[in-house]
XYZ file of C-alpha atoms in Angstrom:
267
model
C 11.925 20.258 -1.983
C 10.920 23.029 0.413
C 8.427 22.155 3.132
C 6.641 24.097 5.802
C 6.629 23.276 9.490
C 3.107 21.896 9.008
C 4.340 19.574 6.253
C 7.090 18.242 8.481
C 4.651 17.642 11.325
C 2.313 15.754 8.988
C 5.176 13.582 7.800
C 6.239 12.937 11.387
C 2.730 11.729 12.115
C 2.835 9.508 9.023
C 5.882 7.839 10.480
C 3.978 6.876 13.623
C 2.598 3.733 12.025
C 0.615 2.129 14.852
C -2.136 -0.349 15.568
C -5.002 0.693 17.824
C -6.476 -2.260 19.676
C -10.035 -1.217 18.841
C -9.132 -1.351 15.135
C -8.155 -5.040 15.082
C -10.484 -6.770 12.637
C -10.508 -10.393 13.749
C -13.282 -12.348 15.446
C -11.128 -14.552 17.659
C -9.461 -11.752 19.627
C -11.710 -10.907 22.593
C -12.095 -7.317 23.736
C -10.440 -8.119 27.064
C -7.372 -9.839 25.613
C -4.618 -8.077 27.504
C -1.923 -9.917 25.533
C -2.639 -7.755 22.484
C -1.098 -4.394 23.276
C 0.807 -3.326 20.197
C 1.152 -3.759 16.468
C 4.213 -5.916 17.184
C 2.309 -8.284 19.504
C -0.573 -8.697 17.136
C 1.311 -9.408 13.918
C 3.750 -11.922 15.391
C 1.238 -14.763 14.994
C 1.461 -14.467 11.196
C 5.243 -14.428 10.821
C 6.662 -16.321 7.810
C 10.413 -16.721 7.990
C 10.523 -17.926 4.376
C 8.988 -14.688 3.049
C 12.123 -12.990 1.736
C 11.657 -10.161 -0.789
C 13.534 -10.227 -4.080
C 14.834 -6.952 -5.424
C 13.456 -5.360 -8.603
C 9.913 -6.596 -8.064
C 6.439 -5.356 -7.376
C 6.141 -4.692 -3.650
C 2.453 -4.105 -2.951
C -0.824 -2.934 -4.445
C -3.448 -0.607 -2.993
C -7.168 -0.967 -3.607
C -9.056 2.220 -2.788
C -12.536 2.564 -1.334
C -14.696 5.413 -0.078
C -15.849 3.352 2.920
C -13.325 0.988 4.484
C -15.772 -0.715 6.840
C -18.144 -1.631 4.016
C -15.261 -2.579 1.722
C -13.941 -5.099 4.240
C -17.373 -6.724 4.423
C -17.515 -6.815 0.622
C -14.022 -8.274 0.456
C -14.968 -11.008 2.920
C -17.986 -11.953 0.810
C -15.733 -12.244 -2.243
C -12.855 -14.159 -0.674
C -13.939 -15.622 2.694
C -11.012 -13.727 4.210
C -10.962 -10.693 6.463
C -8.074 -8.258 6.163
C -7.311 -8.050 9.847
C -4.557 -5.470 10.138
C -6.076 -2.017 10.274
C -3.920 1.035 10.820
C -4.457 4.766 10.721
C -1.932 6.704 8.681
C -1.816 9.942 10.593
C -1.089 13.056 8.596
C -2.947 11.969 5.446
C -6.320 10.902 6.847
C -6.506 7.240 5.812
C -7.147 3.835 7.335
C -5.847 0.631 5.785
C -6.177 -3.137 6.042
C -3.740 -5.666 4.616
C -3.356 -9.274 3.518
C -0.310 -10.988 2.033
C 0.031 -12.961 -1.151
C 1.866 -16.287 -1.183
C 4.776 -14.454 -2.769
C 6.457 -11.608 -0.925
C 3.907 -8.971 -1.927
C 0.842 -7.693 -0.118
C -2.551 -6.160 -0.830
C -3.660 -3.039 1.009
C -7.240 -1.793 1.126
C -7.282 1.933 1.876
C -10.167 4.211 2.737
C -10.669 7.646 4.270
C -10.457 7.951 8.048
C -13.831 9.357 9.175
C -12.007 11.285 11.888
C -9.843 13.136 9.344
C -12.009 13.696 6.267
C -10.517 17.118 5.619
C -7.157 15.739 4.478
C -6.532 15.790 0.685
C -5.958 12.042 0.345
C -9.044 11.298 2.435
C -11.066 13.532 0.119
C -9.677 11.749 -2.945
C -10.682 8.358 -1.538
C -14.091 9.647 -0.461
C -14.771 10.627 -4.087
C -14.469 7.026 -5.318
C -17.697 5.333 -6.489
C -19.870 3.834 -3.759
C -19.519 0.097 -3.286
C -16.419 -0.281 -5.435
C -12.880 -1.421 -4.748
C -10.589 0.117 -7.346
C -6.844 -0.140 -8.005
C -5.481 3.061 -6.515
C -1.684 2.793 -6.510
C 1.196 0.330 -6.311
C 4.789 0.224 -5.122
C 7.958 -1.352 -6.438
C 11.175 -2.240 -4.674
C 14.502 -1.644 -6.393
C 17.614 -0.671 -4.503
C 19.395 0.188 -7.761
C 16.616 2.463 -8.999
C 16.370 4.106 -5.599
C 20.123 4.638 -5.392
C 20.332 5.916 -8.984
C 17.333 8.203 -8.396
C 15.767 6.812 -11.548
C 12.979 9.389 -11.407
C 15.412 12.074 -12.542
C 15.655 10.337 -15.922
C 11.920 10.976 -16.253
C 12.131 14.626 -15.159
C 10.276 13.791 -11.954
C 10.952 14.786 -8.373
C 10.813 12.605 -5.291
C 9.500 13.120 -1.783
C 10.515 10.585 0.870
C 9.341 9.642 4.334
C 10.695 6.982 6.684
C 8.078 4.968 8.552
C 8.820 3.627 12.028
C 7.262 0.781 13.993
C 8.459 -2.308 15.895
C 9.405 -5.872 15.034
C 10.000 -8.119 18.040
C 10.752 -5.077 20.114
C 13.345 -3.643 17.739
C 12.963 -0.717 15.369
C 11.137 -1.649 12.157
C 11.674 0.992 9.499
C 11.069 1.389 5.803
C 11.302 4.276 3.364
C 8.617 5.349 0.910
C 9.554 7.493 -2.092
C 6.603 9.174 -3.802
C 7.311 10.420 -7.324
C 5.988 13.856 -8.201
C 5.844 16.188 -11.182
C 3.409 14.158 -13.303
C -0.353 14.052 -13.836
C -0.799 10.275 -14.040
C -1.821 9.586 -10.451
C -1.491 5.967 -9.392
C -0.228 4.781 -12.785
C 3.239 5.971 -11.788
C 4.614 3.720 -9.035
C 6.196 4.782 -5.814
C 9.278 3.072 -4.438
C 9.758 1.274 -1.135
C 13.021 0.333 0.543
C 12.725 -2.072 3.476
C 16.443 -1.954 4.201
C 17.303 -4.679 6.697
C 13.768 -4.786 8.097
C 11.415 -7.724 7.753
C 9.031 -7.279 4.842
C 5.425 -6.490 5.785
C 4.124 -9.532 3.871
C 6.064 -11.751 6.274
C 3.744 -10.695 9.098
C 0.333 -10.932 7.450
C -2.192 -13.724 6.845
C -2.054 -15.074 3.289
C -4.946 -14.560 0.883
C -3.683 -16.607 -2.074
C -1.692 -16.025 -5.241
C -0.930 -12.765 -6.996
C -1.681 -13.498 -10.647
C -0.904 -10.198 -12.344
C -0.679 -6.449 -12.132
C -1.002 -4.829 -15.553
C -0.060 -1.189 -16.080
C -1.068 0.360 -19.410
C -0.022 3.880 -20.356
C 0.968 6.032 -23.301
C 4.309 5.565 -25.010
C 5.634 8.809 -23.521
C 4.742 7.871 -19.944
C 7.543 7.609 -17.342
C 5.993 4.278 -16.373
C 7.985 2.491 -19.074
C 11.334 3.681 -17.720
C 10.428 3.222 -14.074
C 9.146 -0.336 -14.541
C 11.898 -1.537 -16.857
C 13.343 -4.708 -15.324
C 10.727 -4.908 -12.547
C 9.249 -8.353 -12.011
C 5.617 -9.312 -11.338
C 4.347 -6.304 -13.317
C 3.157 -6.376 -16.928
C 3.621 -3.110 -18.807
C 1.718 -2.253 -21.986
C 1.326 0.769 -24.257
C -2.157 2.084 -24.861
C -5.067 3.765 -23.114
C -4.177 4.222 -19.462
C -5.402 1.606 -16.988
C -4.364 -0.318 -13.901
C -5.579 -3.894 -13.499
C -5.025 -6.364 -10.650
C -5.867 -10.074 -10.675
C -5.388 -12.484 -7.785
C -6.732 -15.881 -6.761
C -8.250 -16.729 -3.381
C -9.911 -19.920 -2.167
C -13.141 -18.687 -3.794
C -11.620 -18.148 -7.223
C -10.134 -15.431 -9.394
C -10.744 -11.742 -8.709
C -9.996 -8.851 -11.077
C -10.091 -5.133 -10.315
C -9.538 -2.480 -12.973
C -9.647 1.289 -13.274
C -8.783 3.776 -15.994
C -7.901 6.569 -13.574
C -6.054 5.386 -10.448
C -5.968 8.239 -7.956
C -2.621 7.574 -6.298
C -1.426 8.319 -2.775
C 0.360 11.561 -2.014
C 2.268 13.169 0.811
C 0.954 16.278 2.549
C 1.627 19.548 0.763
């Protein structure tokens, strides 16, 4: 896939996955805490050594919002939990917060970065309904599907970027593969390969149990091929929709949309 110099610069910025101290969303970290310098320092307190990802499973789910600050308040009211990891994804104009499930999956809440509202993905998120958290996209992990380039069976193309951060001072990398050449937005998954790196859910506070992710699409959708053999996802044929259900200490929560927007790389 041909890219311009601007595309490559945007992708380079995407790879600089960092945590700004002023973005930390947790009440018990004082402003003058000099021990919190980096993403690596901050997330170490949540490490779970027993969080080992299984292959051929759902990896994570994104809920979209047009206002991240308000969405985090809304989420706290629903669950009594604050997603405390907030990062800016440079190059696409988004900010995100995360929480882990008890299993080795995580939930990401993504909104537009007010400092970069001109980016296409920021504009897409800004167009979401006020006051709503909606399923926006999801990722699967499958080394076999990644290696076999399963998307080619569906006449799709793939654009990849490798993200870089730190884990205990060492390089922490993972690869995202966004599938292109379709008009189904966030119904079509993207793929993630963590390689030998620790999974992100192993360094996040736990919200509760992931009950289900249901993907419904037409019989001719590439979703059916891409999700064949993938655990923790229910696939159905019918009118398109994406539905997430999880349980927190305050009960069961369900989020559903008929038109998930989907993340995208810079063009």
